[in-house]
Structure formats: structure tokens, C-alpha cells
Coordinates of C-alpha atoms in Angstrom, one line a residue:
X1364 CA 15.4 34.4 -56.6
X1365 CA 18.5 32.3 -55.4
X1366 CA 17.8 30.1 -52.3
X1367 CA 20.6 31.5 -49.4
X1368 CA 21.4 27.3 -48.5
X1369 CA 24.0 29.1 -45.2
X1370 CA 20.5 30.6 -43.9
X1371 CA 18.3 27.4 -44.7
X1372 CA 20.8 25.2 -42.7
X1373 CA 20.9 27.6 -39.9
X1374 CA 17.2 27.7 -39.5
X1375 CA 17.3 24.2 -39.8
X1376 CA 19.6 23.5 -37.1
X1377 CA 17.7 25.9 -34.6
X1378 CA 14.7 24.0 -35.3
X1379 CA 16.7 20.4 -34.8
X1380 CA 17.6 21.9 -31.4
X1381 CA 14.1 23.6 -30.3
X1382 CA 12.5 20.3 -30.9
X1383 CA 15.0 18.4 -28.8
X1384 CA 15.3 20.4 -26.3
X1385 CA 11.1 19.9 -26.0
X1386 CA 11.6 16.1 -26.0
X1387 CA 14.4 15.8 -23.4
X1388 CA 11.9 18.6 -21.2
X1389 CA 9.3 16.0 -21.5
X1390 CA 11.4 12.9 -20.4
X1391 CA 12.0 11.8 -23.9
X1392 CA 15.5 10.4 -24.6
X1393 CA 16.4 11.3 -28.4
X1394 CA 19.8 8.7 -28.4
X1395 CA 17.3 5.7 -27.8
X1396 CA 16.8 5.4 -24.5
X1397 CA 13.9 3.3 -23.2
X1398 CA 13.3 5.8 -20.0
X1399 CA 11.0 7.9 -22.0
X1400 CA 7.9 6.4 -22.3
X1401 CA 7.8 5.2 -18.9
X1402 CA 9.4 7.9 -16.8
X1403 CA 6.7 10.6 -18.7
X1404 CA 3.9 8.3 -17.3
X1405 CA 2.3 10.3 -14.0
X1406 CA 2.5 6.5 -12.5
X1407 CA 6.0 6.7 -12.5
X1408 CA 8.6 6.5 -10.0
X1409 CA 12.0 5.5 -9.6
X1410 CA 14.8 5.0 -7.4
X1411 CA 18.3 3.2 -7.3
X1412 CA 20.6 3.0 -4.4
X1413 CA 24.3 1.7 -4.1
X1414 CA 23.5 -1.0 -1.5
X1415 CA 27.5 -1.2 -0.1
X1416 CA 27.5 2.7 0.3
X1417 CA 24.0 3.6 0.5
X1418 CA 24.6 6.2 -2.1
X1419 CA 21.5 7.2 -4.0
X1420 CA 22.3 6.4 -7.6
X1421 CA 19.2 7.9 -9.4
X1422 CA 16.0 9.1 -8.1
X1423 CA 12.5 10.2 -9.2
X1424 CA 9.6 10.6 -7.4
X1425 CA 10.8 7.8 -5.5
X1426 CA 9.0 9.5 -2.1
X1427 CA 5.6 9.8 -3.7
X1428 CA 2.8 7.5 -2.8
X1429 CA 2.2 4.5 -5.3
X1430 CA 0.5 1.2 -5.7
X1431 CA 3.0 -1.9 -5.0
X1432 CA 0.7 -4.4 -6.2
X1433 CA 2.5 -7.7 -6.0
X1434 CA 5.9 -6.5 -4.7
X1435 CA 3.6 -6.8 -1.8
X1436 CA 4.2 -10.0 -1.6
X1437 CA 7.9 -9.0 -0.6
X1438 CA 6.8 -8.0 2.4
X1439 CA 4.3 -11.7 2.7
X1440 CA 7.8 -13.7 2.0
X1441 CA 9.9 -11.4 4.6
X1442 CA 8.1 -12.2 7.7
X1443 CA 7.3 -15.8 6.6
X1444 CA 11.4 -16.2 5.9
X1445 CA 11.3 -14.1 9.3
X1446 CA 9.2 -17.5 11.1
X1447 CA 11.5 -19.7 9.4
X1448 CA 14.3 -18.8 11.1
X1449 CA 12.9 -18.5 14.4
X1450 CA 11.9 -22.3 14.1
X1451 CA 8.4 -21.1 14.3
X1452 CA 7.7 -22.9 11.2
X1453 CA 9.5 -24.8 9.1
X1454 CA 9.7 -25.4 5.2
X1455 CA 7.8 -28.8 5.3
X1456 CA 5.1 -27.8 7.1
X1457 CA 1.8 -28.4 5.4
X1458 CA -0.5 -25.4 5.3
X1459 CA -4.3 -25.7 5.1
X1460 CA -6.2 -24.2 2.2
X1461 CA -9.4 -21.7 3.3
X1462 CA -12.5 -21.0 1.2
X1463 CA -10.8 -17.7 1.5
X1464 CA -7.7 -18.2 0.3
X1465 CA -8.9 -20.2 -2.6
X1466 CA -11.4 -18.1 -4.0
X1467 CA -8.8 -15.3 -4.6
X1468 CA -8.0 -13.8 -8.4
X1469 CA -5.6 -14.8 -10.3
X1470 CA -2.6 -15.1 -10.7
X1471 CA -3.0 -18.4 -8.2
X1472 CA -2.3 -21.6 -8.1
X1473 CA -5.8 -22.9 -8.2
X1474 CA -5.6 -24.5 -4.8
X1475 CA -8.7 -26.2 -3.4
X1476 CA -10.5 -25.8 -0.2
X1477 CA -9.4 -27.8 2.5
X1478 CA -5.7 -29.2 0.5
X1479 CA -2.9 -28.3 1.9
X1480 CA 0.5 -25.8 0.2
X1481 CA 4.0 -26.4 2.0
X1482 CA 5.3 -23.4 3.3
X1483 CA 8.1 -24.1 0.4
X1484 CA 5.8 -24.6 -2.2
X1485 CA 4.2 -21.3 -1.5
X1486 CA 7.4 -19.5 -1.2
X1487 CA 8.3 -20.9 -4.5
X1488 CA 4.3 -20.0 -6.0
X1489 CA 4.6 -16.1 -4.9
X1490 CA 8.1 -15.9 -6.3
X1491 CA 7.2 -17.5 -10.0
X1492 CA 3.8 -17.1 -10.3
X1493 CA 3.0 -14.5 -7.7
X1494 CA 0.6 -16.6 -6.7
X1495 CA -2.5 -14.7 -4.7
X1496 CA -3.9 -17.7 -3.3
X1497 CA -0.9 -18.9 -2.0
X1498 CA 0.0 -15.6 -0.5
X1499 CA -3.2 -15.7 1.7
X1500 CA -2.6 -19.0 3.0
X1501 CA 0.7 -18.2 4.0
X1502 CA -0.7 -14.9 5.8
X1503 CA -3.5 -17.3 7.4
X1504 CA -1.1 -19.8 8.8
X1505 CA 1.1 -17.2 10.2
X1506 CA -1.4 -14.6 11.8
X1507 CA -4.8 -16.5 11.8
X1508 CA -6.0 -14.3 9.4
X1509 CA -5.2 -11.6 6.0
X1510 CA -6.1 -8.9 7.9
X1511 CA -3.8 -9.4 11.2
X1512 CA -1.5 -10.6 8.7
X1513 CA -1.3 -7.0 6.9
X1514 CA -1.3 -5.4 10.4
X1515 CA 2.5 -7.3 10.8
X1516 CA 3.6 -6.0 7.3
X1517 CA 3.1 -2.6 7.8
X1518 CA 4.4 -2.2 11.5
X1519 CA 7.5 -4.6 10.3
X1520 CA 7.4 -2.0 7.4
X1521 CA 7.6 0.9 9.6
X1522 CA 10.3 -0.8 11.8
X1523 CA 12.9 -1.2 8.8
X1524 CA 12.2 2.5 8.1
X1525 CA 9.7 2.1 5.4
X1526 CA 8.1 4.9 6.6
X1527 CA 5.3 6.0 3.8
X1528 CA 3.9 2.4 3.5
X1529 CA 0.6 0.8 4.4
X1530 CA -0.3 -2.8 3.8
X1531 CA -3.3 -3.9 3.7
X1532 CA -3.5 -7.7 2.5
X1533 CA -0.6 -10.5 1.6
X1534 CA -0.8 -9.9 -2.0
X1535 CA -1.3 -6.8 -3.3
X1536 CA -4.5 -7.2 -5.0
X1537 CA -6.6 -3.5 -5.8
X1538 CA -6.7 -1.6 -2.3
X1539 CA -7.8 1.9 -2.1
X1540 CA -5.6 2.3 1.3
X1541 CA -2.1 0.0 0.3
X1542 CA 0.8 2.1 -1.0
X1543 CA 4.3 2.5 -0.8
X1544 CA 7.1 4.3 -2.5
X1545 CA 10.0 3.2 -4.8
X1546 CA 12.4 4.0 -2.2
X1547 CA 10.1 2.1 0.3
X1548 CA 10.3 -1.0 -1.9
X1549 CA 14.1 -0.7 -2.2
X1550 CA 14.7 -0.6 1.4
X1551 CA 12.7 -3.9 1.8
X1552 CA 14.8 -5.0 -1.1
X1553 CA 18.2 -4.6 0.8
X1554 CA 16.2 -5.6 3.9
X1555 CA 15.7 -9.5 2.6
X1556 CA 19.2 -9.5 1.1
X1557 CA 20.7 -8.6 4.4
X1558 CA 18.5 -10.3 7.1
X1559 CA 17.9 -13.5 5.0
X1560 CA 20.8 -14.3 2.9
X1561 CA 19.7 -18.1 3.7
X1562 CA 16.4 -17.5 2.1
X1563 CA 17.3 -15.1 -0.1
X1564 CA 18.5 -17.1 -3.2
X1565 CA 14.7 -18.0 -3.7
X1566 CA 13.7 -15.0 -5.6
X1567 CA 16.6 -16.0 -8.3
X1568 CA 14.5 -19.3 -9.2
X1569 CA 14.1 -19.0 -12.7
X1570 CA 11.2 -22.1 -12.2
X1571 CA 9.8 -24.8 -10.5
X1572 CA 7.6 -28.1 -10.8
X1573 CA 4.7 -27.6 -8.7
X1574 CA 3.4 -31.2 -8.6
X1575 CA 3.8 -32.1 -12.1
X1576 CA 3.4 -28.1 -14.2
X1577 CA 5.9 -26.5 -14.6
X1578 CA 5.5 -23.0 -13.5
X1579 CA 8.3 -20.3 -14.4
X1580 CA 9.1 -16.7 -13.0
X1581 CA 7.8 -13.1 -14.4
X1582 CA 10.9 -11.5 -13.7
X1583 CA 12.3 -11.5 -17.3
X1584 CA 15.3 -9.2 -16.3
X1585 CA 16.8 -12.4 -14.5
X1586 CA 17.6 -13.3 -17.9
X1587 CA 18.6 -10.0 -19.2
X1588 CA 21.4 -8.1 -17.0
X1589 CA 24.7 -10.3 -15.3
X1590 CA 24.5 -10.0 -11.8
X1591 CA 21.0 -9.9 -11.3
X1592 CA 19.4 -12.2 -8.5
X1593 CA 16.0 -11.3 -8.3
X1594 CA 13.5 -9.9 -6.7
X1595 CA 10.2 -9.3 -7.9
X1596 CA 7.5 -7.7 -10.6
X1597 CA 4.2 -6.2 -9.8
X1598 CA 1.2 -5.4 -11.6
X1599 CA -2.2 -3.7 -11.2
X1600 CA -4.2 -1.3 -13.5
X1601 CA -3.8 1.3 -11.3
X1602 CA 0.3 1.2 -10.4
X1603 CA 0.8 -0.1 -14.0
X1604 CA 3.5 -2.5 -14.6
X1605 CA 6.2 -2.3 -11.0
X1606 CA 9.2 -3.9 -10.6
X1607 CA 12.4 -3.9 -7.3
X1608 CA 15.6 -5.9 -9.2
X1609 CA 18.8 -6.8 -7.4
X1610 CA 22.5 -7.1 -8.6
X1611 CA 25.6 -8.4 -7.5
X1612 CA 28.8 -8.1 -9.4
X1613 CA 32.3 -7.3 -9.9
X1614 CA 32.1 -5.9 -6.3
X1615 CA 28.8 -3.9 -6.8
X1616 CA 25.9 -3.9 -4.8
X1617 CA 22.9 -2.4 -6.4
X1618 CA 18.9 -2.3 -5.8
X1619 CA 16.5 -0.7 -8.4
X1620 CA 12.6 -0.3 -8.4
X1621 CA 10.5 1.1 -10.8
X1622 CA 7.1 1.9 -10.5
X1623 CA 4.1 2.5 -13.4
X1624 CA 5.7 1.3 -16.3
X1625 CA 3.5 1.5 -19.0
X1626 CA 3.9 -2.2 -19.9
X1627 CA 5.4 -5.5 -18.6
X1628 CA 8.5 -5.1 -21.9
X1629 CA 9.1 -1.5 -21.3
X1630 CA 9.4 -2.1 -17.8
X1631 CA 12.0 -4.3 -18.1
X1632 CA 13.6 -2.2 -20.8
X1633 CA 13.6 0.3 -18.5
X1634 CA 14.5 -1.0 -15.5
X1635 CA 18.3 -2.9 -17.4
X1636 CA 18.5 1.3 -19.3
X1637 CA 18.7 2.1 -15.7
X1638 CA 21.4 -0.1 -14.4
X1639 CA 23.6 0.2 -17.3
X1640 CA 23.5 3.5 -16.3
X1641 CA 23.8 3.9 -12.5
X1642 CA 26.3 0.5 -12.1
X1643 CA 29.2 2.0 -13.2
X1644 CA 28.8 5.1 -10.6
X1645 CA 28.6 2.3 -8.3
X1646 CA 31.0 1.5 -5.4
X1647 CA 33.2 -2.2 -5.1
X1648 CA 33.7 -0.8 -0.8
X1649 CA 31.1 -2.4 1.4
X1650 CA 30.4 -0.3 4.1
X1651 CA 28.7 -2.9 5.8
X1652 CA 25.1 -3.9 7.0
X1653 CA 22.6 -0.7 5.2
X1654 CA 19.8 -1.8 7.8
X1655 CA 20.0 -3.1 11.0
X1656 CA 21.4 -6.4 11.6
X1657 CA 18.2 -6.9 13.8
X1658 CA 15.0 -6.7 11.9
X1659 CA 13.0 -5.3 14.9
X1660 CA 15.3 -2.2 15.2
X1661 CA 14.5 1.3 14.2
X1662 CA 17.9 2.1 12.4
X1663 CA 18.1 3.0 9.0
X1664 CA 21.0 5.1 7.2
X1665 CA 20.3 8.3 5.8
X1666 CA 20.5 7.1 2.2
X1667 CA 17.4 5.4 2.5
X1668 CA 15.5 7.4 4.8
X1669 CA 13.8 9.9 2.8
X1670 CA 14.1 13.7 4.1
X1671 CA 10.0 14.4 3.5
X1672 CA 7.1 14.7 5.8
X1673 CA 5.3 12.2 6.5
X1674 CA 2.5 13.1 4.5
X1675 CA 2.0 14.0 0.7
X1676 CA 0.9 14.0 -2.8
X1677 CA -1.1 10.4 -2.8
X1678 CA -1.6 10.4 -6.7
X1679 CA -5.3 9.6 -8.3
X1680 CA -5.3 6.8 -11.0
X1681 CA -8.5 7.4 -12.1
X1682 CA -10.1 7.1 -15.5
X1683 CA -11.7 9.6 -17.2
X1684 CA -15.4 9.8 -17.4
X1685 CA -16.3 10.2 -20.7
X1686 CA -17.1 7.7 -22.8
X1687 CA -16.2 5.0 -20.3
X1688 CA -18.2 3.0 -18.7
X1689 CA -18.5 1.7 -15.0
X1690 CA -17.9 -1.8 -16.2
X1691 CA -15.0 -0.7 -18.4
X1692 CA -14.2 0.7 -15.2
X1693 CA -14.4 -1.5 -12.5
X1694 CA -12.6 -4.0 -14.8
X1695 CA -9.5 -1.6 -16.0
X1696 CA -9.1 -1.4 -11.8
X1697 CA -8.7 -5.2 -11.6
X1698 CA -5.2 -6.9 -12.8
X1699 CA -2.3 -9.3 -11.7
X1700 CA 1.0 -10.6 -13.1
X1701 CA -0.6 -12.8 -15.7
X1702 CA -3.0 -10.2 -16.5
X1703 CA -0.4 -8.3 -18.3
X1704 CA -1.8 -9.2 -22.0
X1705 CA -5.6 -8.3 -20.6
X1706 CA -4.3 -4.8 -18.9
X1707 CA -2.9 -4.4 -22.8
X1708 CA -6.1 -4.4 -24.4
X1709 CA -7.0 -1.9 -22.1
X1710 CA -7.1 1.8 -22.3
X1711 CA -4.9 3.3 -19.6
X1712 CA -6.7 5.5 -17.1
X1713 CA -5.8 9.5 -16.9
X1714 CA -3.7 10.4 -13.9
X1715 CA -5.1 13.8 -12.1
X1716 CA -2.8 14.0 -8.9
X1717 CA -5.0 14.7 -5.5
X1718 CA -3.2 15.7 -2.3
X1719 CA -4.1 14.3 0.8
X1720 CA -4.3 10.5 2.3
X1721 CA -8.0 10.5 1.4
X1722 CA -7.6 10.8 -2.5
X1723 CA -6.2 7.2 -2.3
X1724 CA -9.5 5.9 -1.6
X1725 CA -10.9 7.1 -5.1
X1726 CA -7.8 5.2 -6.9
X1727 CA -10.2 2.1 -8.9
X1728 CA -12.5 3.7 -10.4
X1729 CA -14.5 7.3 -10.7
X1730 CA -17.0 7.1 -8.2
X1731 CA -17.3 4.5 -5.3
X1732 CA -20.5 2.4 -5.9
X1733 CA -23.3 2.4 -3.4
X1734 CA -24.9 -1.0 -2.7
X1735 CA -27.5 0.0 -5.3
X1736 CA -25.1 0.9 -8.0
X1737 CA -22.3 -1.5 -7.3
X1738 CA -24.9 -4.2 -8.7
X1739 CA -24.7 -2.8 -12.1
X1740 CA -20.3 -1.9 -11.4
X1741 CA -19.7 -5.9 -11.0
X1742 CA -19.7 -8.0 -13.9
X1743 CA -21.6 -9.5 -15.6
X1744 CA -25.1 -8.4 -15.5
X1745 CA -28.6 -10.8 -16.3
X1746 CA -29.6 -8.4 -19.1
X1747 CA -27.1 -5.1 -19.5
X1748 CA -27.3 -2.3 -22.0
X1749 CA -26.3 -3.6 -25.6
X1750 CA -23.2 -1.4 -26.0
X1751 CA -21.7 -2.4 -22.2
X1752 CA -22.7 -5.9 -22.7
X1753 CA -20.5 -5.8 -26.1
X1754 CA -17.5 -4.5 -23.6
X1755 CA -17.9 -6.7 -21.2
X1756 CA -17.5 -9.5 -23.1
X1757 CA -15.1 -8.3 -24.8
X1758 CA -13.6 -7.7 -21.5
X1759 CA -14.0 -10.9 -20.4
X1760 CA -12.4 -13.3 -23.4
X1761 CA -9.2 -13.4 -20.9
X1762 CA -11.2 -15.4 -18.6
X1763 CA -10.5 -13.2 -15.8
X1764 CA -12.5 -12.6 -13.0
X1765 CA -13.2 -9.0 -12.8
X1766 CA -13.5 -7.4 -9.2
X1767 CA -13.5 -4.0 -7.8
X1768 CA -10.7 -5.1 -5.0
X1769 CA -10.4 -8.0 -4.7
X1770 CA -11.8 -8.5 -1.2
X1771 CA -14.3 -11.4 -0.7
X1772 CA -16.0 -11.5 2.5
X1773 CA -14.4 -13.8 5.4
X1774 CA -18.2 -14.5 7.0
X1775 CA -20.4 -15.8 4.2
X1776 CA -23.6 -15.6 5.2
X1777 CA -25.8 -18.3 6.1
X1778 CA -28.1 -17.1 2.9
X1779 CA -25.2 -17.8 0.2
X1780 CA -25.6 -21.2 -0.9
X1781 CA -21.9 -23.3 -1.3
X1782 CA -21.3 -25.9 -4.4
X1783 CA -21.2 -29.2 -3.1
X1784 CA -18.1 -30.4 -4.7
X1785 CA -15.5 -28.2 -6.3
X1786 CA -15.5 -27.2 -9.6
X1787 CA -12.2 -26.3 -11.9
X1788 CA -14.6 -24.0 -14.4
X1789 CA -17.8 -22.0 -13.2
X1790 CA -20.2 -19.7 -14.4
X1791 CA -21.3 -16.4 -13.6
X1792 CA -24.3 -14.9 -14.6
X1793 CA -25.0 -11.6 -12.5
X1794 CA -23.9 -10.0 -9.1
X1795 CA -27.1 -8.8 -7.3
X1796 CA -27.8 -6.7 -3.5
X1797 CA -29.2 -10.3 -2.1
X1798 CA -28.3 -13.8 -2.5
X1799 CA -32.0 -14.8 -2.6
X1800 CA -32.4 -12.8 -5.8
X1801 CA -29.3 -14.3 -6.8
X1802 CA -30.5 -17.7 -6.6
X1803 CA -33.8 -16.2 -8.4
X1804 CA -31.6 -15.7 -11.0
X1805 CA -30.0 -19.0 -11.4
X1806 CA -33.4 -20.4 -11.1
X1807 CA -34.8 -18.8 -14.1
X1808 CA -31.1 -18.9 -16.1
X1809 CA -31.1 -23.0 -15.5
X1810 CA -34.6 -23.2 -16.9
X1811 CA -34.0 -21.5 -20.1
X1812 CA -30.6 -22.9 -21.0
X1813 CA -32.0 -26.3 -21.2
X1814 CA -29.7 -29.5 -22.1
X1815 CA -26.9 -27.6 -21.5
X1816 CA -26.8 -26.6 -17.8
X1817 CA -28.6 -29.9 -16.6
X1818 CA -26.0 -31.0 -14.2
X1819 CA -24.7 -27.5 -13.6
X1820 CA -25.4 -26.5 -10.0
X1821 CA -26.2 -23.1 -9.1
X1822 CA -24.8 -21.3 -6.2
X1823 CA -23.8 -17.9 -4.9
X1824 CA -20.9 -16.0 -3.4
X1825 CA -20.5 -12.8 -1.4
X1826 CA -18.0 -9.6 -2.5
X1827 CA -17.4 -6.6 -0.6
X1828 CA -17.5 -3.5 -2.5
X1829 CA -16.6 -1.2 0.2
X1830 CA -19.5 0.0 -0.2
X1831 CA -21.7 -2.8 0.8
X1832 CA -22.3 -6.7 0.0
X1833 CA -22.9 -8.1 -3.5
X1834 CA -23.7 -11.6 -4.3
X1835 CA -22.7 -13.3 -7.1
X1836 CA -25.1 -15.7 -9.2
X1837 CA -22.8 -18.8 -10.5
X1838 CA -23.0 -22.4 -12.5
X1839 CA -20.6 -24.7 -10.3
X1840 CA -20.1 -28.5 -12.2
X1841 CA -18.0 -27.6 -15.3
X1842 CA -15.2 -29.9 -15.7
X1843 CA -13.5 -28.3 -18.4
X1844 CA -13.2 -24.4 -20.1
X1845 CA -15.0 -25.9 -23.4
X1846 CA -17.8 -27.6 -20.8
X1847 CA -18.2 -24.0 -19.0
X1848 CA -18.4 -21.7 -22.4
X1849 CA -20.9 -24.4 -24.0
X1850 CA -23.1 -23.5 -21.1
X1851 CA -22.6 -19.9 -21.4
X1852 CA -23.3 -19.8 -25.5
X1853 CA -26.3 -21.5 -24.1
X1854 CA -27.4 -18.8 -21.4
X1855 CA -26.4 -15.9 -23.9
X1856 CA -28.6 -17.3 -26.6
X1857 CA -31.6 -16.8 -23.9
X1858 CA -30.1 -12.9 -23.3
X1859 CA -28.5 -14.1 -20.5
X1860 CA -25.0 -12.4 -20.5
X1861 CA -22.4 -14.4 -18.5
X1862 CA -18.5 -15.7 -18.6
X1863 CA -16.4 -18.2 -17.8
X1864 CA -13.9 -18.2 -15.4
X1865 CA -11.5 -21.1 -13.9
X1866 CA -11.7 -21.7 -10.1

């Protein structure tokens, strides 16, 4: 029977069409677009604006509640560029470094307790490295503490219009009650550019010599789209990879942000797709000032201000149960800038979208941990099951310190026992309910790792859950990475599981 080729072809083109018209439904761009993968991620959002008109550009989900993570620290450099030109501070003054502030997760600087950070040093830090550490000094010197720091943000927040964000702490580590919106983000974008334009140039620093390292800047897209002048990337497990970018050319005037990309490249891909495709809708008229010349008023135009109530959809970024276990858990909910090549060896959680403020609070992981449970949720543990001791440490060869939210407690109690000198490398053993049984722990651990933990010095130090107080069990005295995974090769050949972690 002869083959009809005219019908074949016809069939064939109805299917070409059926299947494209599926992938453009689904957010997939068929002429090689890099949109696709991330704007199809539930974590998604994005919005640019025309920042001499304030003509919305492009826009999606861009009102929906989302983690900032470190563009956080946008907020950390506004009101400290806010001080500076007060005169309530200046550039040169030296900052002190608190226990606090020290002991936060990377990405830091690795200050020490009791140095000092110039206030330009730390500007520099949060812009290139994001530095955490840094950021909570800052928010220390200027409010006394983090947490009357974070009050500032968000009512400066709400004063610029930023109406659907809450801050919480100065650098966007893992909160269950910080969020923000793309269009948010964007407004404190154009907010910097106009209120600081002295200041402002920082967040184009491409790198800077923090006494003796070099230390150079995550944005990538400074070096990939003319015009571009900053401002900053973000990262936690549970916004996935963020990023608010500035341009200035030819006349145009444009901020972008982009929220849950699905990794640090595609991100960036994503994010220059986008402005190759909004900047020539763009306007060369400046219209003037988009937000009020004075930071403390309430004005905002139109464009920005979104036309939503004040409440909605807070999405839930949490991972599926099955076949993942709390430790996988609680360390998928930790990340940072530098984490970026740790989040990618990680599987990405499953987003189920809750309404309501209160579905924020489940955002890290399935099930908050009670005091008795959160013991086995932070890692690692004396003597865990096989299978989660083999993903822990697999977990743990990025030498990251895993934490639920990154929030230590301020008042260590008088039971947690300090090191006596500092220590670039340490060890950690367990996280227990007391810090007695902690030092128990450390007791027993030192005794059957012999030779190798001699001069180690054990001590203990307290995390708050939000659900209650756990104590970790560490090995202070380790000079060196090689020094501190000797020592735990040694522990784990007595079935003690443990990692290293630099301090």
C-alpha cells in the first residue's frame, strides 16, 4: 500500500505544534531561551521596572511572598550608608567583633572575637563576599543589637513602600518569618541608587584586598551585560538562587530581580535573557526621583506600589517526606553565597504552596523539632543510624556548618563552657538538650581518640532551634583543616561521627 507523504507531513506538523504549544504553556522557551527552567520553578519570581518612568517592564509573581536571603543585606548596607551620611558614623570607624557576630555561618569573613572590621571594610565584605559575620557587626554597631537592628529594616522597609517585607536579621540567613517580594527588592534597588548615589558605586566592586586575600564579588552578571553596576545575589535552599541587578546605559534606567533560580549559572543566564529583552522597551526620559527624595517619607509611585492586599499566598518550600531524612533536612534548609556548589549536590525540596502568614513558619524543613527531636535534626550525632550517618557525611565534605536557622543564642549560659583561645578549625561531635551531657560527651570522645585529640580542648555552644536550646559538643585547638580532620578520622574510627568545620 503506497504511503500518502502530503498526510504524513500534515500529521507531523500538528504534532510539531501540539508539543510546542505544551512547552511554551509550561514556561519553556523552544528558541533557546534560558527563562524556562527557572521561571517553571514554584520559587520563582520576577520583576523589572524602567527606573526613569517607572514603567513595569516584565512581571511574574513579583507580589508573592519569597525568601530574600542575602539581598537582605541590601537593606543592612542602606541604613548603614543611611548613618554615614548623617555623620553618625563614619567609614574609618573601627567596629568591635562579638562572640555573636563571629560565630555566624558562612559566607564570613572569619573575624575573631573581640578584633575590630571598619565600617568600610564591612561594606566592602557584604558586597563581595556577602559576608554574614560582617553584616551582624555592622547591625550591632548601629542598633546595639541584630534583633533591634532588623526592627529598623523592616520599618525603613515599610517607609520606602516595601510593603510585603519583614526582616528579621542583617543577613538573611534561614528565617521562618523574613520575606519579601521581587518587586519589594526592586524598590530598595532604585531606593539606594537614588538616596545614596555617594555610596552607591560600592556594589559595582568587582574585588577587594581584605588585609592581604583577595576577596572578589558573586555577582557574575557585572561581567556579563554593559551597563550593569551592581547590586546583589542571594542564596538559601529555600529561596534558591536570588538576584536584584542594576543598569545604566545609553539613557536607560533599569532594575531587575529574580527570585528562585534553580542555580547560581541559570540565574545569571536568566536574569541578562531578561534585560536583553525588557531594555529595548525601555525609556532614555527621566521622569525624575521614583521614590522620595527623603528616605523617611511615605511616597512611592504607582509603578512600584503593588495593587494587592496586604496579605497572601506565603509559598511552602518544604521537602517531601519520603525517603528524606531530617538530617538531609535540616541541612538542605541551611545555605549562603558560597554554598552554591553544596546546595548543588543537593536535591531540591518540593514546593506545595500554603496560604496564610503562618505557612511561612514551616518553610526549613517538614516538621519543627521539639527539644527532644531537634537533638537528633542537628548535625552530627555521637552514634546515628548507619544510612543517615553515610548522608551526613556526605553532607558535610563542604565543610559547612549545618543549622536549622541560623540563630545562635545572644545569652550563653553560664553552663556552656568557652575555648580559651580561638581556634581557626574545630570539631563537632554531637548537639545534645544540655551542655552537661555535652561536655559528657566530649569527655568520653577525648578518651577514646587517644594521641590525636591530646591538646584538643573540648567546649560547647548553645543554638536555638525555635523550638528550644541545643548544645553543641566541640574540639577547639586545631590550627589547620588537615589538624582538625586527623582528629575526626580518629573520633570516627571509635564510632564517633563528627566534622570539621573552620571558625
Amino acid at each position: 500500500m503506497p504511503i500518502d507523504l502530503s498526510q504524513f507531513r500534515r500529521a507531523a506538523r500538528t504534532f510539531t505544534r501540539t508539543i510546542a504549544v505544551a512547552l511554551l504553556g509550561a514556561g519553556i522557551c523552544l528558541s533557546g531561551g534560558t527563562r524556562a527552567a527557572d521561571a517553571a520553578n514554584p520559587k520563582y519570581a520576577g520583576f523589572v521596572i524602567d527606573a526613569n518612568n517607572g514603567k513595569v517592564l516584565y512581571q511574574d509573581r513579583a507580589d508573592e511572598y519569597r525568601y530574600p536571603a542575602s539581598l537582605t543585606k541590601m537593606m543592612t548596607l542602606y541604613l548603614t550608608f543611611e548613618a554615614l551620611k548623617s555623620g553618625k558614623i563614619s567609614k574609618n570607624d573601627k567596629m568591635p567583633v562579638s562572640a555573636y557576630a563571629s560565630a555566624r555561618p558562612p559566607s564570613k569573613l572569619g573575624l575573631r572575637p573581640g578584633s575590630t572590621i571598619t565600617v568600610e571594610e564591612a561594606i566592602y565584605s557584604l558586597v563581595t563576599r556577602s559576608a554574614n559575620d560582617a553584616a551582624v557587626v555592622l547591625a550591632e554597631f548601629l542598633a546595639g543589637s541584630e534583633t533591634d537592628f532588623a526592627k529598623r529594616m523592616t520599618a525603613k522597609a515599610h517607609r520606602l513602600g516595601m510593603s510585603r517585607t519583614e526582616f528579621r536579621n542583617a543577613n538573611g540567613l534561614p528565617n521562618p518569618a523574613q520575606h519579601s517580594t521581587a518587586r519589594d527588592m526592586a524598590t530598595l534597588g532604585i531606593a539606594l541608587r537614588e538616596h545614596f548615589p555617594e555610596y552607591y558605586g560600592y556594589f559595582s566592586t568587582r574585588s577587594f584586598n581584605f588585609r592581604g586575600a583577595r576577596i572578589g564579588n558573586h555577582n557574575r552578571v557585572l561581567n556579563r551585560y554593559d551597563g550593569v553596576d551592581g547590586i546583589k545575589t542571594g542564596y538559601i535552599n529555600a529561596s534558591g538562587f536570588n538576584l536584584v541587578t542594576s543598569v545604566k546605559t545609553d539613557g536607560k534606567n533599569v532594575v531587575a530581580a529574580v527570585f528562585g533560580g534553580t542555580s547560581g549559572r541559570s540565574r545569571d543566564d536568566h536574569m541578562v535573557d531578561l534585560l536583553k529583552r525588557t531594555m529595548p522597551k525601555a525609556s532614555r526620559r527621566d521622569g525624575g526621583p521614583l521614590i522620595a527624595a527623603k528616605p523617611n517619607a511615605d511616597v512611592v509611585v504607582a509603578a512600584i506600589e503593588p495593587d494587592l492586599p496586604k496579605k497572601g499566598p506565603i509559598p511552602d518550600f518544604r521537602p517531601t517526606q519520603g525517603g528524606i531524612s531530617i538530617n538531609d533536612r535540616i541541612a538542605m534548609a541551611y545555605g549562603s553565597d558560597a554554598g552554591e556548589q553544596v546546595a548543588a549536590r543537593m536535591p531540591m525540596p518540593t514546593a506545595r504552596p500554603l496560604m496564610g502568614r503562618d505557612a511561612i513558619r514551616a518553610a526549613l524543613v517538614d516538621e519543627r523539632p521539639t527539644a527532644s527531636s531537634a537533638a537528633a535534626a542537628i548535625l552530627p550525632l555521637a552514634r546515628p543510624a548507619a544510612q543517615d550517618g553515610r548522608k551526613a557525611a556526605a553532607l558535610m565534605r563542604g565543610d559547612v556548618d549545618v543549622q536549622a536557622t541560623g540563630s545562635v543564642a545572644q545569652n550563653v549560659p553560664a553552663m556552656v563552657v568557652q575555648p580559651t583561645k580561638p581556634s581557626p578549625w574545630v570539631v563537632q561531635i554531637a548537639a545534645t538538650e544540655s551542655a552537661s551531657q555535652a561536655m559528657a560527651m566530649l569527655k568520653k570522645a577525648k578518651s577514646a581518640a587517644g594521641s590525636q585529640l591530646a591538646a584538643a580542648e573540648p567546649f560547647t555552644e548553645s543554638v536555638d532551634t525555635g523550638g528550644g536550646t541545643l548544645y553543641r559538643a566541640r574540639f577547639a585547638g586545631f590550627d589547620s583543616k588537615d589538624q582538625a580532620w586527623k582528629a575526626c578520622a580518629a573520633l570516627k574510627s571509635n564510632s564517633f561521627n563528627c566534622y570539621a568545620v573552620a571558625n
